[in-house]
Structure formats: structure tokens, C-alpha cells
CSV table of C-alpha atoms in Angstrom, one decimal:
chain,number,residue,atom,x,y,z
A,1,UNK,CA,-12.4,12.1,-24.6
A,2,UNK,CA,-11.5,10.1,-27.5
A,3,UNK,CA,-14.2,8.2,-29.3
A,4,UNK,CA,-13.5,4.6,-30.0
A,5,UNK,CA,-16.5,4.2,-32.5
A,6,UNK,CA,-14.4,3.3,-35.2
A,7,UNK,CA,-12.9,0.2,-33.4
A,8,UNK,CA,-13.8,-2.8,-35.2
A,9,UNK,CA,-14.8,-5.9,-33.0
A,10,UNK,CA,-12.5,-8.8,-34.0
A,11,UNK,CA,-13.7,-11.2,-31.5
A,12,UNK,CA,-17.0,-13.4,-31.5
A,13,UNK,CA,-18.4,-14.3,-28.1
A,14,UNK,CA,-16.4,-17.1,-26.6
A,15,UNK,CA,-13.6,-16.9,-29.1
A,16,UNK,CA,-10.1,-16.5,-27.6
A,17,UNK,CA,-8.1,-13.7,-28.5
A,18,UNK,CA,-4.7,-14.0,-30.2
A,19,UNK,CA,-3.4,-10.9,-28.3
A,20,UNK,CA,-4.0,-12.1,-24.9
A,21,UNK,CA,-2.1,-15.1,-23.4
A,22,UNK,CA,-3.4,-14.6,-19.8
A,23,UNK,CA,-7.0,-15.9,-18.9
A,24,UNK,CA,-7.0,-13.1,-16.2
A,25,UNK,CA,-9.6,-10.3,-16.4
A,26,UNK,CA,-8.2,-7.1,-18.3
A,27,UNK,CA,-8.9,-4.9,-15.4
A,28,UNK,CA,-7.0,-7.3,-13.0
A,29,UNK,CA,-4.2,-7.7,-15.5
A,30,UNK,CA,-3.7,-4.0,-15.5
A,31,UNK,CA,-3.6,-3.7,-11.6
A,32,UNK,CA,-1.2,-6.5,-11.4
A,33,UNK,CA,1.2,-4.9,-13.7
A,34,UNK,CA,0.7,-1.3,-12.9
A,35,UNK,CA,-0.5,-1.4,-9.2
A,36,UNK,CA,2.6,-2.9,-7.4
A,37,UNK,CA,3.3,0.3,-5.3
A,38,UNK,CA,1.1,2.6,-3.7
A,39,UNK,CA,2.2,5.7,-5.9
A,40,UNK,CA,1.4,3.7,-8.9
A,41,UNK,CA,-2.0,3.0,-7.6
A,42,UNK,CA,-2.6,6.4,-6.6
A,43,UNK,CA,-1.5,8.1,-9.8
A,44,UNK,CA,-4.1,5.8,-11.8
A,45,UNK,CA,-6.9,6.2,-9.2
A,46,UNK,CA,-6.6,9.9,-9.6
A,47,UNK,CA,-7.3,9.6,-13.4
A,48,UNK,CA,-10.0,6.7,-12.9
A,49,UNK,CA,-11.9,9.0,-10.5
A,50,UNK,CA,-12.6,11.6,-13.0
A,51,UNK,CA,-16.4,12.4,-13.1
A,52,UNK,CA,-16.3,13.3,-16.6
A,53,UNK,CA,-15.9,9.6,-17.3
A,54,UNK,CA,-19.5,9.0,-16.1
A,55,UNK,CA,-20.5,10.7,-19.5
A,56,UNK,CA,-19.5,7.8,-21.6
A,57,UNK,CA,-22.1,5.9,-23.3
A,58,UNK,CA,-22.3,2.1,-23.0
A,59,UNK,CA,-21.2,1.7,-26.6
A,60,UNK,CA,-18.2,3.7,-26.0
A,61,UNK,CA,-17.4,1.6,-23.0
A,62,UNK,CA,-17.7,-1.6,-25.2
A,63,UNK,CA,-15.6,-0.2,-28.0
A,64,UNK,CA,-12.9,0.7,-25.2
A,65,UNK,CA,-13.0,-3.0,-24.0
A,66,UNK,CA,-12.7,-4.3,-27.6
A,67,UNK,CA,-9.7,-2.0,-28.3
A,68,UNK,CA,-7.9,-3.2,-25.2
A,69,UNK,CA,-8.7,-6.8,-25.9
A,70,UNK,CA,-6.9,-6.4,-29.3
A,71,UNK,CA,-4.1,-4.3,-28.2
A,72,UNK,CA,-0.8,-5.7,-29.2
A,73,UNK,CA,1.5,-3.9,-26.8
A,74,UNK,CA,2.2,-4.8,-23.2
A,75,UNK,CA,0.2,-2.7,-20.6
A,76,UNK,CA,3.0,-0.6,-19.5
A,77,UNK,CA,3.6,0.3,-23.4
A,78,UNK,CA,0.0,0.9,-24.2
A,79,UNK,CA,-0.2,3.6,-21.6
A,80,UNK,CA,2.1,5.7,-23.6
A,81,UNK,CA,-0.6,5.7,-26.5
A,82,UNK,CA,-3.2,8.3,-25.7
A,83,UNK,CA,-6.1,6.4,-27.1
A,84,UNK,CA,-5.2,3.2,-25.3
A,85,UNK,CA,-4.6,5.2,-22.0
A,86,UNK,CA,-8.0,6.6,-22.3
A,87,UNK,CA,-9.5,3.3,-23.0
A,88,UNK,CA,-7.9,1.9,-19.8
A,89,UNK,CA,-9.4,4.7,-17.8
A,90,UNK,CA,-13.0,4.3,-19.2
A,91,UNK,CA,-12.6,0.4,-18.8
A,92,UNK,CA,-11.3,0.5,-15.2
A,93,UNK,CA,-13.9,3.2,-14.0
A,94,UNK,CA,-16.9,1.4,-15.7
A,95,UNK,CA,-16.5,-2.3,-15.9
A,96,UNK,CA,-16.4,-4.8,-13.0
A,97,UNK,CA,-13.3,-7.1,-13.1
A,98,UNK,CA,-14.9,-10.2,-11.9
A,99,UNK,CA,-18.2,-10.3,-14.2
A,100,UNK,CA,-17.2,-8.0,-16.9
A,101,UNK,CA,-20.5,-6.2,-16.5
A,102,UNK,CA,-20.9,-2.5,-16.9
A,103,UNK,CA,-21.3,-1.0,-13.3
A,104,UNK,CA,-24.4,1.1,-12.8
A,105,UNK,CA,-23.4,4.8,-13.4
A,106,UNK,CA,-24.1,5.8,-9.9
A,107,UNK,CA,-22.1,3.2,-8.4
A,108,UNK,CA,-19.0,3.5,-10.4
A,109,UNK,CA,-15.9,4.8,-8.7
A,110,UNK,CA,-15.9,8.2,-10.5
A,111,UNK,CA,-19.4,8.8,-9.1
A,112,UNK,CA,-18.4,8.3,-5.4
A,113,UNK,CA,-17.1,11.7,-4.7
A,114,UNK,CA,-20.0,13.6,-6.2
A,115,UNK,CA,-22.5,11.5,-4.3
A,116,UNK,CA,-20.9,10.8,-0.9
A,117,UNK,CA,-19.7,14.4,-0.5
A,118,UNK,CA,-23.3,16.0,0.2
A,119,UNK,CA,-24.3,12.9,2.2
A,120,UNK,CA,-21.2,13.2,4.5
A,121,UNK,CA,-21.8,16.9,4.8
A,122,UNK,CA,-25.4,16.3,5.5
A,123,UNK,CA,-24.9,13.7,8.2
A,124,UNK,CA,-22.4,15.8,10.1
A,125,UNK,CA,-24.8,18.7,10.5
A,126,UNK,CA,-26.6,19.3,13.7
A,127,UNK,CA,-30.3,18.9,12.6
A,128,UNK,CA,-33.1,20.1,14.7
A,129,UNK,CA,-34.8,16.6,14.9
A,130,UNK,CA,-33.7,13.0,15.3
A,131,UNK,CA,-35.8,11.9,12.2
A,132,UNK,CA,-33.9,14.2,9.9
A,133,UNK,CA,-30.6,13.0,11.2
A,134,UNK,CA,-31.6,9.3,10.7
A,135,UNK,CA,-32.9,9.9,7.2
A,136,UNK,CA,-29.6,11.3,6.2
A,137,UNK,CA,-27.6,8.5,7.9
A,138,UNK,CA,-29.7,6.0,6.2
A,139,UNK,CA,-29.2,7.5,2.9
A,140,UNK,CA,-25.4,7.7,3.5
A,141,UNK,CA,-25.0,4.1,4.6
A,142,UNK,CA,-27.5,2.9,1.9
A,143,UNK,CA,-25.1,4.4,-0.9
A,144,UNK,CA,-22.0,3.0,0.9
A,145,UNK,CA,-23.7,-0.4,1.0
A,146,UNK,CA,-24.8,-0.2,-2.7
A,147,UNK,CA,-21.3,0.9,-3.9
A,148,UNK,CA,-19.7,-1.9,-1.7
A,149,UNK,CA,-22.0,-4.4,-3.4
A,150,UNK,CA,-21.5,-3.3,-6.9
A,151,UNK,CA,-17.8,-3.2,-6.6
A,152,UNK,CA,-17.4,-6.2,-4.6
A,153,UNK,CA,-16.1,-9.8,-5.6
A,154,UNK,CA,-19.1,-11.7,-6.5
A,155,UNK,CA,-17.4,-14.0,-8.9
A,156,UNK,CA,-16.9,-17.5,-7.5
A,157,UNK,CA,-17.1,-20.7,-9.3
A,158,UNK,CA,-20.3,-21.7,-11.2
A,159,UNK,CA,-21.6,-23.6,-8.2
A,160,UNK,CA,-21.0,-20.6,-5.8
A,161,UNK,CA,-22.3,-18.1,-8.5
A,162,UNK,CA,-25.6,-20.0,-8.6
A,163,UNK,CA,-25.7,-20.1,-4.8
A,164,UNK,CA,-25.2,-16.3,-4.7
A,165,UNK,CA,-27.9,-15.7,-7.1
A,166,UNK,CA,-30.3,-17.9,-5.2
A,167,UNK,CA,-29.5,-16.4,-1.7
A,168,UNK,CA,-29.0,-12.9,-2.5
A,169,UNK,CA,-32.7,-11.7,-3.2
A,170,UNK,CA,-33.4,-13.2,0.4
A,171,UNK,CA,-30.7,-13.7,2.8
A,172,UNK,CA,-28.2,-11.1,1.5
A,173,UNK,CA,-30.8,-8.6,0.8
A,174,UNK,CA,-32.3,-8.8,4.4
A,175,UNK,CA,-28.7,-8.7,5.8
A,176,UNK,CA,-27.9,-5.7,3.8
A,177,UNK,CA,-30.9,-3.8,4.8
A,178,UNK,CA,-30.4,-4.8,8.6
A,179,UNK,CA,-26.7,-3.5,8.4
A,180,UNK,CA,-27.7,-0.3,6.7
A,181,UNK,CA,-30.6,0.4,9.4
A,182,UNK,CA,-28.1,-0.6,12.4
A,183,UNK,CA,-25.5,1.7,11.0
A,184,UNK,CA,-28.1,4.5,10.5
A,185,UNK,CA,-29.4,4.1,14.2
A,186,UNK,CA,-26.0,4.1,15.7
A,187,UNK,CA,-24.9,7.0,13.5
A,188,UNK,CA,-28.0,9.0,15.0
A,189,UNK,CA,-27.1,8.0,18.5
A,190,UNK,CA,-24.8,11.0,19.3
A,191,UNK,CA,-27.3,13.6,17.9
A,192,UNK,CA,-30.0,11.9,19.8
A,193,UNK,CA,-28.0,12.0,23.2
A,194,UNK,CA,-27.4,15.8,22.5
A,195,UNK,CA,-30.8,16.6,21.9
A,196,UNK,CA,-32.1,14.3,24.8
A,197,UNK,CA,-29.9,15.5,27.6
A,198,UNK,CA,-28.7,19.0,26.3
A,199,UNK,CA,-25.3,18.9,28.1
A,200,UNK,CA,-24.1,22.4,29.1
A,201,UNK,CA,-20.5,21.5,29.6
A,202,UNK,CA,-18.4,22.5,26.7
A,203,UNK,CA,-16.2,19.4,27.0
A,204,UNK,CA,-19.2,17.0,26.9
A,205,UNK,CA,-20.6,18.9,23.7
A,206,UNK,CA,-16.9,18.7,22.2
A,207,UNK,CA,-16.9,15.0,22.9
A,208,UNK,CA,-20.3,14.3,21.2
A,209,UNK,CA,-20.0,16.8,18.3
A,210,UNK,CA,-16.5,16.7,17.4
A,211,UNK,CA,-14.7,13.6,18.9
A,212,UNK,CA,-17.4,10.6,18.7
A,213,UNK,CA,-18.8,11.2,15.1
A,214,UNK,CA,-15.4,10.6,13.3
A,215,UNK,CA,-14.4,7.2,14.9
A,216,UNK,CA,-18.0,6.0,14.9
A,217,UNK,CA,-18.5,6.7,11.2
A,218,UNK,CA,-15.4,4.7,10.6
A,219,UNK,CA,-16.4,1.8,12.6
A,220,UNK,CA,-20.0,1.8,11.1
A,221,UNK,CA,-18.6,2.1,7.6
A,222,UNK,CA,-16.3,-0.8,8.1
A,223,UNK,CA,-19.2,-2.8,9.6
A,224,UNK,CA,-21.3,-2.0,6.6
A,225,UNK,CA,-18.6,-3.4,4.2
A,226,UNK,CA,-18.0,-6.4,6.2
A,227,UNK,CA,-21.7,-7.4,6.4
A,228,UNK,CA,-22.8,-6.6,2.9
A,229,UNK,CA,-20.0,-8.5,1.4
A,230,UNK,CA,-20.3,-11.3,3.9
A,231,UNK,CA,-21.1,-13.7,1.2
A,232,UNK,CA,-17.5,-13.5,0.1
A,233,UNK,CA,-16.0,-15.3,3.0
A,234,UNK,CA,-19.1,-17.7,3.5
A,235,UNK,CA,-18.9,-18.9,-0.2
A,236,UNK,CA,-15.2,-17.9,-1.0
A,237,UNK,CA,-13.9,-16.2,-3.8
A,238,UNK,CA,-11.7,-17.1,-7.0
A,239,UNK,CA,-8.0,-17.3,-6.5
A,240,UNK,CA,-5.7,-17.5,-9.5
A,241,UNK,CA,-2.0,-18.7,-10.1
A,242,UNK,CA,0.8,-16.7,-11.6
A,243,UNK,CA,-0.5,-17.2,-14.9
A,244,UNK,CA,-3.8,-16.0,-14.1
A,245,UNK,CA,-5.5,-19.4,-14.2
A,246,UNK,CA,-8.2,-20.0,-11.6
A,247,UNK,CA,-7.2,-22.8,-9.1
A,248,UNK,CA,-10.0,-22.8,-6.6
A,249,UNK,CA,-12.5,-20.7,-4.5
A,250,UNK,CA,-11.1,-19.8,-1.2
A,251,UNK,CA,-13.1,-18.5,2.0
A,252,UNK,CA,-9.9,-17.3,3.5
A,253,UNK,CA,-9.0,-15.2,0.5
A,254,UNK,CA,-12.5,-13.8,0.6
A,255,UNK,CA,-12.0,-13.0,4.4
A,256,UNK,CA,-8.8,-11.2,3.5
A,257,UNK,CA,-10.3,-9.2,0.6
A,258,UNK,CA,-13.3,-7.8,2.9
A,259,UNK,CA,-11.1,-7.0,5.7
A,260,UNK,CA,-8.7,-5.0,3.6
A,261,UNK,CA,-11.6,-3.2,2.0
A,262,UNK,CA,-13.2,-2.5,5.4
A,263,UNK,CA,-10.0,-1.0,6.7
A,264,UNK,CA,-9.7,1.2,3.9
A,265,UNK,CA,-13.3,2.4,3.9
A,266,UNK,CA,-12.9,3.2,7.8
A,267,UNK,CA,-9.8,5.2,7.1
A,268,UNK,CA,-11.5,7.2,4.4
A,269,UNK,CA,-14.5,8.4,6.2
A,270,UNK,CA,-13.0,8.6,9.7
A,271,UNK,CA,-10.2,11.0,8.6
A,272,UNK,CA,-12.8,12.9,6.4
A,273,UNK,CA,-14.8,13.8,9.4
A,274,UNK,CA,-12.1,13.9,12.1
A,275,UNK,CA,-9.6,16.2,10.6
A,276,UNK,CA,-11.9,19.1,9.7
A,277,UNK,CA,-13.4,19.1,13.1
A,278,UNK,CA,-10.2,19.0,15.0
A,279,UNK,CA,-8.6,21.6,12.8
A,280,UNK,CA,-11.5,23.9,13.2
A,281,UNK,CA,-11.8,23.5,16.8
A,282,UNK,CA,-8.3,24.8,17.4
A,283,UNK,CA,-8.8,27.5,14.9
A,284,UNK,CA,-11.9,28.7,16.8
A,285,UNK,CA,-9.6,29.9,19.5
A,286,UNK,CA,-7.5,32.1,17.2
A,287,UNK,CA,-10.3,33.3,14.9
A,288,UNK,CA,-13.4,35.1,16.3
A,289,UNK,CA,-15.1,34.8,12.8
A,290,UNK,CA,-15.2,31.0,13.0
A,291,UNK,CA,-17.4,31.3,16.1
A,292,UNK,CA,-20.2,32.7,14.1
A,293,UNK,CA,-22.1,29.5,12.8
A,294,UNK,CA,-22.9,31.1,9.5
A,295,UNK,CA,-19.2,31.2,8.7
A,296,UNK,CA,-18.2,27.9,10.5
A,297,UNK,CA,-20.8,25.7,9.1
A,298,UNK,CA,-19.9,26.4,5.4
A,299,UNK,CA,-16.0,26.4,6.2
A,300,UNK,CA,-16.4,23.1,7.9
A,301,UNK,CA,-18.2,21.6,4.8
A,302,UNK,CA,-15.7,22.8,2.4
A,303,UNK,CA,-13.0,21.5,4.5
A,304,UNK,CA,-14.7,18.1,4.9
A,305,UNK,CA,-15.3,17.8,1.1
A,306,UNK,CA,-11.7,18.6,0.5
A,307,UNK,CA,-10.4,16.0,2.9
A,308,UNK,CA,-12.7,13.5,1.5
A,309,UNK,CA,-11.8,14.1,-2.2
A,310,UNK,CA,-8.2,13.9,-1.2
A,311,UNK,CA,-8.6,10.7,0.7
A,312,UNK,CA,-10.6,8.7,-1.8
A,313,UNK,CA,-7.7,8.0,-4.1
A,314,UNK,CA,-5.5,7.3,-0.9
A,315,UNK,CA,-8.0,4.9,0.6
A,316,UNK,CA,-8.5,3.2,-2.8
A,317,UNK,CA,-4.8,2.8,-3.3
A,318,UNK,CA,-3.7,1.8,0.3
A,319,UNK,CA,-4.1,-1.9,-0.4
A,320,UNK,CA,-3.4,-3.5,-4.1
A,321,UNK,CA,-6.4,-4.2,-6.2
A,322,UNK,CA,-5.0,-7.5,-7.0
A,323,UNK,CA,-4.4,-9.0,-3.5
A,324,UNK,CA,-1.8,-11.9,-2.7
A,325,UNK,CA,-2.2,-14.7,-0.4
A,326,UNK,CA,0.5,-17.2,0.3
A,327,UNK,CA,0.1,-21.0,0.1
A,328,UNK,CA,0.3,-21.6,3.7
A,329,UNK,CA,-2.7,-19.3,4.3
A,330,UNK,CA,-5.0,-21.3,1.9
A,331,UNK,CA,-7.3,-24.2,2.6
A,332,UNK,CA,-5.7,-27.8,2.3
A,333,UNK,CA,-7.9,-28.8,-0.5
A,334,UNK,CA,-6.8,-26.1,-2.7
A,335,UNK,CA,-3.0,-26.4,-2.1
A,336,UNK,CA,-3.3,-30.1,-2.6
A,337,UNK,CA,-4.1,-29.5,-6.4
A,338,UNK,CA,-1.0,-27.2,-7.4
A,339,UNK,CA,2.5,-26.5,-6.6
A,340,UNK,CA,2.1,-22.8,-6.7
A,341,UNK,CA,3.5,-20.8,-3.6
A,342,UNK,CA,1.7,-17.5,-4.2
A,343,UNK,CA,-1.8,-16.9,-5.4
A,344,UNK,CA,-3.9,-13.8,-6.6
A,345,UNK,CA,-7.4,-12.6,-6.0
A,346,UNK,CA,-9.4,-9.4,-6.7
A,347,UNK,CA,-9.8,-7.4,-3.8
A,348,UNK,CA,-12.9,-5.3,-4.9
A,349,UNK,CA,-13.2,-1.6,-4.0
């Protein structure tokens, strides 16, 4: 990875940069320019999710940001330069687009697959006790909740930021713990019913082991995202005009952002569990080796991690990172202050 240690800071805190005409955040500028189509977004996410980016120091991240702030080229042109392209990848993978803060290393997008893969595999195994299952479910939903919170959109106006800071340690923290605990309990339910009633029917066993877990996990992950980011549609999120200027804070935009993210998270984990289970169920009929649990379990785990790894950039790319909302969808008090017809917001991840 290229080092930017030699990059000279040319901006003082609070000083405007001559190279940037737009007040929009760097990462949001990038996604607005380079994230117009699904294939554009997928190609960039495939680079951003590289786990090697987690090895970069905070100093290197800061230098990458400085380099990008002082770039003279347009974003499309800057991607042709190897050093600038690597700076974009590091900035997009490490810096929150709303606050500009560096995201904790375990909650950055490149850490998502390495940390969720073992948790997804562990939650899908048939453990001997309900306690083990609950613990793995709780760890899984705790990480999903932490990732959701760290990569959400928590930058409203100064007033809403102050309100968020005051309520988060109490209301939001309790709500998050409640959502995680509820998700863990519901995720444990099929396993509990299997151990409690011990059904002998193959169709009932198939239902609880292969059919229910995928859709149930998808619903619980969407629920997790919706509850943990509920502050966004309660307080609203910033919306910008075509020039990147903030024109207000919209609850409707917040609701749209949370809904889009929840659907993408449901798709991610629903497919990661359903596809391997259904494929192996039918392969079992043709291969006697797969009927051996010592063969079936590792094969299933490998397939699950493979599908999860393939689906992460797909789910992140499904909806644009910079969302759009039309004038007629916004609150009357916002549209009364501007003549713009289309507005933009940070969807979060």
C-alpha cells in the first residue's frame, strides 16, 4: 500500500480549501460522482472491502484525507492516479462521511466479512444447548448492531446533534440492547423448539433446520437496523441540494435511509443462510458423502462463508450511498425555503 507520509498539510482547521468548491463531504462527493449505477458501486465496494486496509495507521488515514482534500483533478480523473486511488479506498473504508471521524477498526466495512463470517457459521450450527445458541446469536446481533450504529447517519443539525448526544447514552443505548436481546431470543427459538419437542418427521426437521433460519435471520437483521437507527427518523437527517449545501433536516429522508439499509441487510444474511442450506439439501440426495455430518458441516460452513463474501458487496451496492429524495416527498417547512426539486442524503451502510 502506498504511503502518504510525505503529503504536506496545506489546510488549517476551519480554513476552506481552494481545490474544493462543494461543501459536501469528500466520501459523499465520491459516491455521488462514482456511484450512479449498481456496477460502479459494486466495483468500488470490492476494493473498499479489502481487509488489508485495516492495517493502515491513523496517521496514514489522515494523510490520505489531506491528499484528497488538495487534489486538483476531478474524482473520475483522480482514480487514474494510483496514489490518489489508494487514498480514496483508504478514506472510504475508514472515515465516516457524516462526521469525518475515523471509524473504530472492528466496525469498518473491511472488517465486516472477517468478523461476521465466523458468527454466521456459529449461529447456524446445531448446538447441544439453548444457552450456547443464545450466546452466539447475541454476539452476532451485537456486532450487526455496532456496525449499523458506527456506519449510520448521525449528523443532523447542531440542535439535533446535541439532542442525539444527550439521549444516546440512555434511550438509544437501552433501545439497542433491547433490540439485540430480542433478536437473539427469536433467533434461538427454532433451535429451542427442536430440542424441546424433538420432532421425528423429516419434513418438520427440514422446516426448522433449513427453511425457517434464513428468512428469520433476514427479518431480525432488518429489525436490528431499524430499531438501532430509529433516531434518524425520529430526529431527521441532513439533506443537501445539488450543490452540496445543507437545506434542512428531514425525518422522511431519515425513514427512507433506514428502510433502504434494513432491506439490504435482510437480503445479505437471508441469502447467505438460505442458498447453502437449499443447495446442500438437494445435493444430499445425490451424494452419500454429504450425509455424513463430518463432511456436511465443513462443506456447509465453507459454502455459507463464500455466499456471504459474495453478497456483501452486492448488498452494499444495491442502493446508492448518496440517496435521492424528491421535493414532493419532503416536509412542507423544508421545501418552503428552496426552489430545488431534488435533494440528497447520506444513506449510511
